[in-house]
PDB file of N, CA and C in Angstrom:
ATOM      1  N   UNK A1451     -11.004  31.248  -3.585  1.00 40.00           N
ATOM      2  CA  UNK A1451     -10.764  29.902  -3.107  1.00 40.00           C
ATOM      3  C   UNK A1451     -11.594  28.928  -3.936  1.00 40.00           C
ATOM      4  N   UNK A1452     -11.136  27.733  -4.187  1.00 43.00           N
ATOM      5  CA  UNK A1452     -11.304  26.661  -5.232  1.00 43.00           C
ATOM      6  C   UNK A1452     -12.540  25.767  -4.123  1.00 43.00           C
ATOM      7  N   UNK A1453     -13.745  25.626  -5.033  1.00 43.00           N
ATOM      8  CA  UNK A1453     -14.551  25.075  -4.015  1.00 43.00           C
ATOM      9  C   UNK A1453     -14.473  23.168  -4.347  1.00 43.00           C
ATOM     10  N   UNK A1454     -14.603  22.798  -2.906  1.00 46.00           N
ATOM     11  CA  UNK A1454     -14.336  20.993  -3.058  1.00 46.00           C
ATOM     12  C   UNK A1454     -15.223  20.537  -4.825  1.00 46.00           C
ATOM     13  N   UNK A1455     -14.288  19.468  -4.982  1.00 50.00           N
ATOM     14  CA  UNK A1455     -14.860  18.606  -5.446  1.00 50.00           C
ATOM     15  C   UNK A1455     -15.945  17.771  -4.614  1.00 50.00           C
ATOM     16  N   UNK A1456     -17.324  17.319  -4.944  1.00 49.00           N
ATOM     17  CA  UNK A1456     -18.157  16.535  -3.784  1.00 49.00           C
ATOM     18  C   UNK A1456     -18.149  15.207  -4.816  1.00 49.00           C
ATOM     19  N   UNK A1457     -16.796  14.070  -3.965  1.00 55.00           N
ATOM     20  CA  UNK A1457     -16.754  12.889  -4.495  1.00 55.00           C
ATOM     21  C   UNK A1457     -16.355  12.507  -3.565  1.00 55.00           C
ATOM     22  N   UNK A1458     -16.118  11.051  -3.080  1.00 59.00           N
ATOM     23  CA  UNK A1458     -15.119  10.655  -2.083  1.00 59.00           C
ATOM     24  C   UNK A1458     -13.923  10.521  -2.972  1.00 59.00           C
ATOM     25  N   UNK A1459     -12.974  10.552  -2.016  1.00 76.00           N
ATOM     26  CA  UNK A1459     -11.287  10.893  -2.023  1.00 76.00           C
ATOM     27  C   UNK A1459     -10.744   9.101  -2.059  1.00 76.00           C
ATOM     28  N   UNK A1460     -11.309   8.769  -2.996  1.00 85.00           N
ATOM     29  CA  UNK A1460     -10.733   7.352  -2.991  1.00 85.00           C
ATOM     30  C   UNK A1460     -10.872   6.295  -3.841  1.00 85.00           C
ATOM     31  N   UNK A1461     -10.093   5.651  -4.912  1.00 88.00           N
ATOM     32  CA  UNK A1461     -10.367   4.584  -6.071  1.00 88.00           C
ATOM     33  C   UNK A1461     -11.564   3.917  -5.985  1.00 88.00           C
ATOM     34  N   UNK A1462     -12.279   3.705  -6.971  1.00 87.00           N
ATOM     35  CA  UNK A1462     -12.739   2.753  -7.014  1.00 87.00           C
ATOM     36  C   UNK A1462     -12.260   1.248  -7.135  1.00 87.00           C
ATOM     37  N   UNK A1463     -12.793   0.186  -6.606  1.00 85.00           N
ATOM     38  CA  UNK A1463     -12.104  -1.102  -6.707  1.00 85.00           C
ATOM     39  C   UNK A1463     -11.775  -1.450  -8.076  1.00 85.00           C
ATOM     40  N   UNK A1464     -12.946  -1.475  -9.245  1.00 85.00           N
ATOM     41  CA  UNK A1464     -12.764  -1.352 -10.424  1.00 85.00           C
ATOM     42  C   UNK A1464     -10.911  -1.342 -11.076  1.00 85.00           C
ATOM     43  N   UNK A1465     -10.597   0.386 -10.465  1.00 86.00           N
ATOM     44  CA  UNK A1465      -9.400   0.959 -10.609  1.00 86.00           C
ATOM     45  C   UNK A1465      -7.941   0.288 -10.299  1.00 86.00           C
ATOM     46  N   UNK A1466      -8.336  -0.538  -9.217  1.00 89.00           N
ATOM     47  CA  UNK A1466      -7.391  -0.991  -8.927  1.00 89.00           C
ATOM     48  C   UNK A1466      -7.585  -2.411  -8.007  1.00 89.00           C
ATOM     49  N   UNK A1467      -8.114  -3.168  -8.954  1.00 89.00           N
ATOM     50  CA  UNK A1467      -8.478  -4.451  -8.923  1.00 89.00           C
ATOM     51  C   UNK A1467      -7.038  -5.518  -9.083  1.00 89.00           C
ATOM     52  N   UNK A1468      -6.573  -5.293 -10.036  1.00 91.00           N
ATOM     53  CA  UNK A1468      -5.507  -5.324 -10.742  1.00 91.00           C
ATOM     54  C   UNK A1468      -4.161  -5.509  -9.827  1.00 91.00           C
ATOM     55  N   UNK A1469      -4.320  -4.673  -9.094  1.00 91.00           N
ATOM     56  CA  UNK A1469      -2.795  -4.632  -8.173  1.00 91.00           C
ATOM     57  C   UNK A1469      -2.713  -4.967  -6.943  1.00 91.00           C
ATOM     58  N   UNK A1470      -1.687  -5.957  -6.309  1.00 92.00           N
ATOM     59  CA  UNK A1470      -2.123  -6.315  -5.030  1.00 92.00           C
ATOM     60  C   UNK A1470      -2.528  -5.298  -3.985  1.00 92.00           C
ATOM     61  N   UNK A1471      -2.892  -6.199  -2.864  1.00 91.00           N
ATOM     62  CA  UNK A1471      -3.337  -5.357  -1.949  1.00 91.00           C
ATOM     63  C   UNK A1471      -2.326  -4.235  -1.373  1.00 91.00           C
ATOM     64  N   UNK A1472      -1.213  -4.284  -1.256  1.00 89.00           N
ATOM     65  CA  UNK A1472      -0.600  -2.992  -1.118  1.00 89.00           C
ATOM     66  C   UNK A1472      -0.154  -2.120  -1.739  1.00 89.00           C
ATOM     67  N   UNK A1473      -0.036  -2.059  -3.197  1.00 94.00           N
ATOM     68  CA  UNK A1473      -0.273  -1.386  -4.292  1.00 94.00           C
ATOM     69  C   UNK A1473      -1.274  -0.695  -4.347  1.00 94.00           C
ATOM     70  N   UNK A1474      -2.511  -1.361  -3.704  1.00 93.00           N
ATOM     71  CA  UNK A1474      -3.727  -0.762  -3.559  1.00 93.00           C
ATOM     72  C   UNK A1474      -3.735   0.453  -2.559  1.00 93.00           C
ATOM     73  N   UNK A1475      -3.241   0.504  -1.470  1.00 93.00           N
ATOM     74  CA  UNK A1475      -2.896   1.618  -0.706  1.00 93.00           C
ATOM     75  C   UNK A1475      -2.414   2.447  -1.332  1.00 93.00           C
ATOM     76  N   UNK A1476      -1.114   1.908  -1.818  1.00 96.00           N
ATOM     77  CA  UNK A1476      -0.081   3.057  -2.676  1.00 96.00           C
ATOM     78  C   UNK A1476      -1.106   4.151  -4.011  1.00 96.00           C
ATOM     79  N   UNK A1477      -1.919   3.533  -4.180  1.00 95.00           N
ATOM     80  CA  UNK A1477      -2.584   3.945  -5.719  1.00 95.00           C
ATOM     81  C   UNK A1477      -3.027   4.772  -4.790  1.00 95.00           C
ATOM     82  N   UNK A1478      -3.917   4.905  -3.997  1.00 95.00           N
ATOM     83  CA  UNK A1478      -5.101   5.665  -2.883  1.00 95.00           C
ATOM     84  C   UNK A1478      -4.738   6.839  -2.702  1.00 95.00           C
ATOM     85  N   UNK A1479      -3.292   6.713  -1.877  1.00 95.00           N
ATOM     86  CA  UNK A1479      -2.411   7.586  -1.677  1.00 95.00           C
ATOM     87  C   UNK A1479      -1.725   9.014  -2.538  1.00 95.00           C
ATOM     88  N   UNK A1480      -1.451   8.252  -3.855  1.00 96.00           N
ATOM     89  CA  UNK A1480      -1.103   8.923  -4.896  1.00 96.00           C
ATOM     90  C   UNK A1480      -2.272   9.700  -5.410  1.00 96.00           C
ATOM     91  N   UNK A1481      -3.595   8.957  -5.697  1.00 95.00           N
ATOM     92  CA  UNK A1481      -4.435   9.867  -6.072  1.00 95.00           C
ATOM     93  C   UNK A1481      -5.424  11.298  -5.061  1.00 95.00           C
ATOM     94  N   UNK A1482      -4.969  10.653  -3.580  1.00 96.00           N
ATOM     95  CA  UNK A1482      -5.391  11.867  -2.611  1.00 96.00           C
ATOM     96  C   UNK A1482      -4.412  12.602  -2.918  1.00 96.00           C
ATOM     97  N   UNK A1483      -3.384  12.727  -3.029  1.00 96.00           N
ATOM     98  CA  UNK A1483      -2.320  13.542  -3.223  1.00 96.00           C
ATOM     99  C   UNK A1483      -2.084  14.362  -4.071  1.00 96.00           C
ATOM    100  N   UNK A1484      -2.740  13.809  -5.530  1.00 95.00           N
ATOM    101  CA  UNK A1484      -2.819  14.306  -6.733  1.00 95.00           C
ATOM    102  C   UNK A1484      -4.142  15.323  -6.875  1.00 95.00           C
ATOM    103  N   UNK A1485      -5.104  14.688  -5.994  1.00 95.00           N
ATOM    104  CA  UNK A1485      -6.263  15.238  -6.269  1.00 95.00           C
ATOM    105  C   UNK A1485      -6.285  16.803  -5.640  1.00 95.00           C
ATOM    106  N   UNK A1486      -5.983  16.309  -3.838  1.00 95.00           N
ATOM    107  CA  UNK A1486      -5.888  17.816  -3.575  1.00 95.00           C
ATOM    108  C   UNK A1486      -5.039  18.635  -3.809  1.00 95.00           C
ATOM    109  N   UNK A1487      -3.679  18.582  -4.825  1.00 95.00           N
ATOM    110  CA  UNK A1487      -2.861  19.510  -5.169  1.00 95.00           C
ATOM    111  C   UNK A1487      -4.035  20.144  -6.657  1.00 95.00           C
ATOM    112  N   UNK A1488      -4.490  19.551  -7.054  1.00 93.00           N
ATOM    113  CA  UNK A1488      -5.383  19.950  -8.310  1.00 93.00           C
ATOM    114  C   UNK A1488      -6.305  20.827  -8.038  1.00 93.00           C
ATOM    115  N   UNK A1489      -6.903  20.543  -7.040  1.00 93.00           N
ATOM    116  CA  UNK A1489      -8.367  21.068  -6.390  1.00 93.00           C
ATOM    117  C   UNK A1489      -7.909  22.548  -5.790  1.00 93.00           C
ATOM    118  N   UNK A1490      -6.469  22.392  -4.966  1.00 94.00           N
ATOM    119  CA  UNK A1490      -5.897  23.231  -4.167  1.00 94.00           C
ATOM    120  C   UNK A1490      -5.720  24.127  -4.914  1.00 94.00           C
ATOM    121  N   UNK A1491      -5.463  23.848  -6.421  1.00 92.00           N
ATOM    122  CA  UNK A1491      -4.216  24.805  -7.598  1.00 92.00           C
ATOM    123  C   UNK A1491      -3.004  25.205  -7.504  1.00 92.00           C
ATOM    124  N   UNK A1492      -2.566  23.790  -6.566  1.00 94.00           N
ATOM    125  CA  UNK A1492      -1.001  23.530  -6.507  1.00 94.00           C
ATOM    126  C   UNK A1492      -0.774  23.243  -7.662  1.00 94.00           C
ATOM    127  N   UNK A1493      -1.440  22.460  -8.383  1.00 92.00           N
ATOM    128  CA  UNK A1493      -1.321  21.943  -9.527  1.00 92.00           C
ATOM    129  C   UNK A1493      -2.259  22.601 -10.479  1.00 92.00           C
ATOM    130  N   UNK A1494      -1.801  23.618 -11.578  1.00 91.00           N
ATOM    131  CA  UNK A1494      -2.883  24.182 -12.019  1.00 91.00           C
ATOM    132  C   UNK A1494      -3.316  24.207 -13.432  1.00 91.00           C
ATOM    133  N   UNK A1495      -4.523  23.832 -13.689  1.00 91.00           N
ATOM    134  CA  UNK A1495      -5.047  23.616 -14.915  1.00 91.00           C
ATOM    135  C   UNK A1495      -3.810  24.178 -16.093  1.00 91.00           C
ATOM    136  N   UNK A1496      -4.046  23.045 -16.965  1.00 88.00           N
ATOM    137  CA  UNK A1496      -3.196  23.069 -18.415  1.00 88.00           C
ATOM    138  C   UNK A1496      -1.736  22.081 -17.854  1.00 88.00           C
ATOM    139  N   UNK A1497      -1.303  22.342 -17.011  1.00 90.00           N
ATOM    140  CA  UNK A1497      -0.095  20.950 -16.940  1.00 90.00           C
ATOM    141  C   UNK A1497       0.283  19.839 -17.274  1.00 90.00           C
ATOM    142  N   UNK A1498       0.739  18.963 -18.160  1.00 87.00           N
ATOM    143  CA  UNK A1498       1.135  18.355 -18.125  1.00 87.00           C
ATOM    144  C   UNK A1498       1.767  17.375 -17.373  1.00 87.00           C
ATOM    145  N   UNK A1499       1.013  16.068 -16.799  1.00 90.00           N
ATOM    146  CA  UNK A1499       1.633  15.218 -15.860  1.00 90.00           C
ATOM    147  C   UNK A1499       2.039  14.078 -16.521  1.00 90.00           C
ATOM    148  N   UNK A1500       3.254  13.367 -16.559  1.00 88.00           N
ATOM    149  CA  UNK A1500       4.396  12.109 -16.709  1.00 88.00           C
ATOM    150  C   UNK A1500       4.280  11.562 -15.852  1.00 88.00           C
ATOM    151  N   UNK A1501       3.733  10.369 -16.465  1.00 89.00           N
ATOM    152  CA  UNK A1501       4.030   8.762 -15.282  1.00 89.00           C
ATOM    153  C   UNK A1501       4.778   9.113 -14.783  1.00 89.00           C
ATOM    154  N   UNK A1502       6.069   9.061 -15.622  1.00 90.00           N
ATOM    155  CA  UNK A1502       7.315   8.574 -15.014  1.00 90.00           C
ATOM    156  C   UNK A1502       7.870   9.488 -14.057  1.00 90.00           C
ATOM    157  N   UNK A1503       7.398  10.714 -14.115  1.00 93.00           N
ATOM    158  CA  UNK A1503       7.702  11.929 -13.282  1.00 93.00           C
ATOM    159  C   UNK A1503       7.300  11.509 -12.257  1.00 93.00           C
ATOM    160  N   UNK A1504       6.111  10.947 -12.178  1.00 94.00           N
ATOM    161  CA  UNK A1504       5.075  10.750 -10.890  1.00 94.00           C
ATOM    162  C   UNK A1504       5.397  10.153 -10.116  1.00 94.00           C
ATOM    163  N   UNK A1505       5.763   9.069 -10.643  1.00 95.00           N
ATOM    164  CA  UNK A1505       5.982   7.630 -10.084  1.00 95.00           C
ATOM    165  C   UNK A1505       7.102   7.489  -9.419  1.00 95.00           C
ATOM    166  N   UNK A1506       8.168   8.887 -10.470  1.00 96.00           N
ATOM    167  CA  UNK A1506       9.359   8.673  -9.289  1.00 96.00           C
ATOM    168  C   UNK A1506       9.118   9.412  -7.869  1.00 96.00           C
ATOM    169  N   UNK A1507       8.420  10.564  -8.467  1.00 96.00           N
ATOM    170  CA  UNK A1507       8.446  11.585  -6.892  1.00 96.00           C
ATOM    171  C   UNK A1507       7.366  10.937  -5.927  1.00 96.00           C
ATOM    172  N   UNK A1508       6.492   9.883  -6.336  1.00 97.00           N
ATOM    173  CA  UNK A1508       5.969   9.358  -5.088  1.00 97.00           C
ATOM    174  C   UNK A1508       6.878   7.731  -4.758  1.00 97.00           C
ATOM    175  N   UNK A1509       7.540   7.883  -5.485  1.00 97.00           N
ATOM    176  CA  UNK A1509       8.362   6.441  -4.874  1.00 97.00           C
ATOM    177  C   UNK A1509       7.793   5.161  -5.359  1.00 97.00           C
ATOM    178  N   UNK A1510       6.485   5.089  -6.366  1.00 97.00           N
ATOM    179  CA  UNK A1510       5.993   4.467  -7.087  1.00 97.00           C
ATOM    180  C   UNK A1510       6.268   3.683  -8.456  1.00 97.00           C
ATOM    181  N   UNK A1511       5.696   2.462  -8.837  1.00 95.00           N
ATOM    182  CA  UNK A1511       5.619   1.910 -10.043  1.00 95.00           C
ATOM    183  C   UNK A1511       4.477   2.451 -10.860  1.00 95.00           C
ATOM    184  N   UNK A1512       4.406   2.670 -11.879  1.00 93.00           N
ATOM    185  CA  UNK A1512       3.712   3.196 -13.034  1.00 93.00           C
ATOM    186  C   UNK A1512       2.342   2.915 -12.949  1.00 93.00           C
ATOM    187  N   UNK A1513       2.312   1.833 -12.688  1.00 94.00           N
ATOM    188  CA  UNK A1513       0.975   0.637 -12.415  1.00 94.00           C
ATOM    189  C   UNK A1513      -0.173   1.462 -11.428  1.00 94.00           C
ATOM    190  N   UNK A1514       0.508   1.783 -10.354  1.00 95.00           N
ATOM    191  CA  UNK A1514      -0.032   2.653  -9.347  1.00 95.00           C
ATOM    192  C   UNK A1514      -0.099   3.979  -9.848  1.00 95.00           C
ATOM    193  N   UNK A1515       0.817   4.430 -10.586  1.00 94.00           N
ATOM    194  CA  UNK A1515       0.560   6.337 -11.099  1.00 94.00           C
ATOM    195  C   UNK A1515      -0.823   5.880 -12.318  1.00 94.00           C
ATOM    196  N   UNK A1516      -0.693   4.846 -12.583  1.00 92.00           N
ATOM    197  CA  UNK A1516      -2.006   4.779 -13.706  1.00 92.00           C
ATOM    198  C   UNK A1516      -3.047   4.339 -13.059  1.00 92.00           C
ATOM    199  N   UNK A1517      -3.632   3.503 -12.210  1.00 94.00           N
ATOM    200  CA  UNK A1517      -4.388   3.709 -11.447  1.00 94.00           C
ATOM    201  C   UNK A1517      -4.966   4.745 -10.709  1.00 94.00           C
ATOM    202  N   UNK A1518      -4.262   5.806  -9.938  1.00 94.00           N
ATOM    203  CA  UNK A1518      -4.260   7.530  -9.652  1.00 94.00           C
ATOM    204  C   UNK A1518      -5.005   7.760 -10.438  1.00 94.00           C
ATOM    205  N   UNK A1519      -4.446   8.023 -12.470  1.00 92.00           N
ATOM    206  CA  UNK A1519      -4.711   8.967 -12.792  1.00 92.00           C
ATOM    207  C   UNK A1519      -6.111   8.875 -13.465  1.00 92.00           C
ATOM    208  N   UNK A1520      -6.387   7.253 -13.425  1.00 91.00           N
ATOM    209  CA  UNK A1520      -7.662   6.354 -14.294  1.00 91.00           C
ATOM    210  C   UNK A1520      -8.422   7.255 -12.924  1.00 91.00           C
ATOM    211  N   UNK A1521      -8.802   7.321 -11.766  1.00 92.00           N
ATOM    212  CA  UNK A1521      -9.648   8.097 -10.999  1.00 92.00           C
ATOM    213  C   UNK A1521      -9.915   9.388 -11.383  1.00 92.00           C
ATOM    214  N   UNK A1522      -8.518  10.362 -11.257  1.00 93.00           N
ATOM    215  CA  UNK A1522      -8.515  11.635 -11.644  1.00 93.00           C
ATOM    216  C   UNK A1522      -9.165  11.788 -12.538  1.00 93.00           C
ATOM    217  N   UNK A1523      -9.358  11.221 -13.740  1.00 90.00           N
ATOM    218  CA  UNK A1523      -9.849  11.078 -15.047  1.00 90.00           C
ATOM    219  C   UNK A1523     -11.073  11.098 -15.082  1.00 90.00           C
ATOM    220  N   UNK A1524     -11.809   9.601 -14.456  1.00 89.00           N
ATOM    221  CA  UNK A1524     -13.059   9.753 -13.982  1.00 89.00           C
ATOM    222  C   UNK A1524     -14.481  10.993 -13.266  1.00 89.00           C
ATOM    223  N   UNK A1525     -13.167  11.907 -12.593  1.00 90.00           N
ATOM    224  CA  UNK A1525     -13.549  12.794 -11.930  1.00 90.00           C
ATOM    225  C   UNK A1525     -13.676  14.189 -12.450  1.00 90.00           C
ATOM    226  N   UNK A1526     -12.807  13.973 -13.918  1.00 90.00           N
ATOM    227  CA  UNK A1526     -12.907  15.088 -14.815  1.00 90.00           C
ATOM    228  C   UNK A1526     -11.729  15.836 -14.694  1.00 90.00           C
ATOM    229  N   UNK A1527     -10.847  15.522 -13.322  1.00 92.00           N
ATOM    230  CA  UNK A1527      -9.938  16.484 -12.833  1.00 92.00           C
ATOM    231  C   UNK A1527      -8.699  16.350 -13.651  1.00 92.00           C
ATOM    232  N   UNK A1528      -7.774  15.425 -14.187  1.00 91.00           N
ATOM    233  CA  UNK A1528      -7.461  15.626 -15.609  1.00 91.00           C
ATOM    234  C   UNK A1528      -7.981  14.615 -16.738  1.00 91.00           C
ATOM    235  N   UNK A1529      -7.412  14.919 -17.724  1.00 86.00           N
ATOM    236  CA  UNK A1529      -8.205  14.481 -19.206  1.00 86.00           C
ATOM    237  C   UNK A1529      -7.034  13.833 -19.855  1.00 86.00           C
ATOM    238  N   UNK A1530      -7.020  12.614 -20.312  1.00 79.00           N
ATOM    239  CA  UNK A1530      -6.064  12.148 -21.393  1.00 79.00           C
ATOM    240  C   UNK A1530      -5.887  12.369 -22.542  1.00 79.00           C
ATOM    241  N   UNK A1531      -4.716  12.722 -23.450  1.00 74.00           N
ATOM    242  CA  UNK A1531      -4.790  13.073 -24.813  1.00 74.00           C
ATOM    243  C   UNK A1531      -3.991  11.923 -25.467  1.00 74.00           C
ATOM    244  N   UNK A1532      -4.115  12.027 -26.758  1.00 65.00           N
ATOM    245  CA  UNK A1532      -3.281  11.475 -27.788  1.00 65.00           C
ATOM    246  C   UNK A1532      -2.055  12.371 -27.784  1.00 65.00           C
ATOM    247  N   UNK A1533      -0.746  11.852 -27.971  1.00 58.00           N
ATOM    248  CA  UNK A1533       0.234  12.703 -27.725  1.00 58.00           C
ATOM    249  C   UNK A1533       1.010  11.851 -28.646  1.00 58.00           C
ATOM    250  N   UNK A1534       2.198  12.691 -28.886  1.00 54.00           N
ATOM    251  CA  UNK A1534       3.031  11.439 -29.802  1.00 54.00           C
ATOM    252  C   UNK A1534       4.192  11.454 -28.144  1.00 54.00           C
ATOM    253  N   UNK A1535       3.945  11.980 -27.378  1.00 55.00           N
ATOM    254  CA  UNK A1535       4.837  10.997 -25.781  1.00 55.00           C
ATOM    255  C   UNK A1535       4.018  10.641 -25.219  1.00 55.00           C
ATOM    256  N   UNK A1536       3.895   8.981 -24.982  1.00 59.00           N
ATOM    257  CA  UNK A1536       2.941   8.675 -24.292  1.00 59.00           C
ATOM    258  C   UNK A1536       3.306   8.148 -23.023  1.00 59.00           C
ATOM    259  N   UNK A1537       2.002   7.962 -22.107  1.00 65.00           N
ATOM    260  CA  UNK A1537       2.420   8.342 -20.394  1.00 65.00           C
ATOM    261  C   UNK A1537       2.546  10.098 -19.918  1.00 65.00           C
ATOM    262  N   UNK A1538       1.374  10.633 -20.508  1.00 70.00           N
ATOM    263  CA  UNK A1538       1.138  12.023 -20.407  1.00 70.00           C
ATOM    264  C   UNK A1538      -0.852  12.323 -19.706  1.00 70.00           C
ATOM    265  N   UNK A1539      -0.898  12.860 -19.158  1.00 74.00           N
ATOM    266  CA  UNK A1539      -2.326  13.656 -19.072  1.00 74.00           C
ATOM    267  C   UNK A1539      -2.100  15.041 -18.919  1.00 74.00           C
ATOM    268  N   UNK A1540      -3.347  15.696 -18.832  1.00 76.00           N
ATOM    269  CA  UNK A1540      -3.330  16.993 -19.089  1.00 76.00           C
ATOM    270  C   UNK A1540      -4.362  17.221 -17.974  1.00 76.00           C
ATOM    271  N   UNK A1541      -3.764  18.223 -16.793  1.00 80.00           N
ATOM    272  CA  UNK A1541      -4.740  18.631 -16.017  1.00 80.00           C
ATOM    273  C   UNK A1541      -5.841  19.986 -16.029  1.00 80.00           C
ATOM    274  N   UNK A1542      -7.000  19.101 -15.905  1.00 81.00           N
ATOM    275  CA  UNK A1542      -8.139  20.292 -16.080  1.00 81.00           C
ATOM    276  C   UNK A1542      -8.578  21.129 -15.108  1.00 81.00           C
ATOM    277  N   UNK A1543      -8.362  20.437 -13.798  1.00 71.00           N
ATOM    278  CA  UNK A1543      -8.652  21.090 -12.455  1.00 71.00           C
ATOM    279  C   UNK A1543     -10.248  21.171 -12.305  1.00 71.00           C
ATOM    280  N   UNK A1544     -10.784  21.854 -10.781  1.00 72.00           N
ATOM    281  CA  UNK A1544     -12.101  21.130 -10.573  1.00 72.00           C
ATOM    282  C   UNK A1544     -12.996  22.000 -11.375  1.00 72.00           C
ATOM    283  N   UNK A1545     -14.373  21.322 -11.826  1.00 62.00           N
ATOM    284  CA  UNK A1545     -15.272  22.248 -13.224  1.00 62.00           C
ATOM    285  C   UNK A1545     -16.417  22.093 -12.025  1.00 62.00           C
ATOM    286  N   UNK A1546     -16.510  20.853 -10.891  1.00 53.00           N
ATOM    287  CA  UNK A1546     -17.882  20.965 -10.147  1.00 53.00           C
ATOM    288  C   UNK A1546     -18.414  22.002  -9.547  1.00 53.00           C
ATOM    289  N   UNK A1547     -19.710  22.056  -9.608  1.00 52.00           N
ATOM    290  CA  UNK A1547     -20.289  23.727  -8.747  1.00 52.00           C
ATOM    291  C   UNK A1547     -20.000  24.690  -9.512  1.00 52.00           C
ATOM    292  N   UNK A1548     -19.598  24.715 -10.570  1.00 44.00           N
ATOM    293  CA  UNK A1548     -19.363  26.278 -11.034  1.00 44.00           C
ATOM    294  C   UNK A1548     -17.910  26.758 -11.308  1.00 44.00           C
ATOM    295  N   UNK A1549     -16.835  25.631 -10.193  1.00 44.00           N
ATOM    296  CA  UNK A1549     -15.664  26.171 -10.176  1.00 44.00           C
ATOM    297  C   UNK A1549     -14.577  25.996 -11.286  1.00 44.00           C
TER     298      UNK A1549
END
């Protein structure tokens, strides 16, 4: 079993300064969602995640899947690359504690 990440489960304002206030929910949402499928290894290290993938299966604008993933990022949980398709990250899954 995949041990927690110890962060809170939630954007920084920073992150999503940018988008109105209910966008701001929506971003929150997407990245709890994202986070514990990562943590869980629903989602498992080396994947490839698409905005546009994202954004459709949460019912979202891009704006909000990039906000998500600017956290995830932060958290180490995935990593952005240079790609020649861009609107891509690459998930690393959790490294805290050992795991």
């Amino acid at each position: 079993m995949t041990k927690p990440v110890h962060m809170a489960a939630e954007l920084l304002y920073a992150e999503v300064c940018h988008l109105p206030l209910q966008q701001r929910g929506q971003a929150n949402r997407v990245y709890r969602g994202l986070r514990e499928a990562i943590i869980s290894g629903a989602i498992p290290p080396g994947v490839r995640l698409v905005y546009g993938d994202l954004a459709s299966g949460y019912k979202v604008g891009r704006p909000i899947v990039s906000a998500a993933l600017n956290g995830l990022a932060r958290e180490g949980l995935v990593r952005r690359e240079l790609m020649r398709v861009a609107g891509m990250v690459l998930v690393q899954g959790p490294t805290h504690d050992g795991s």
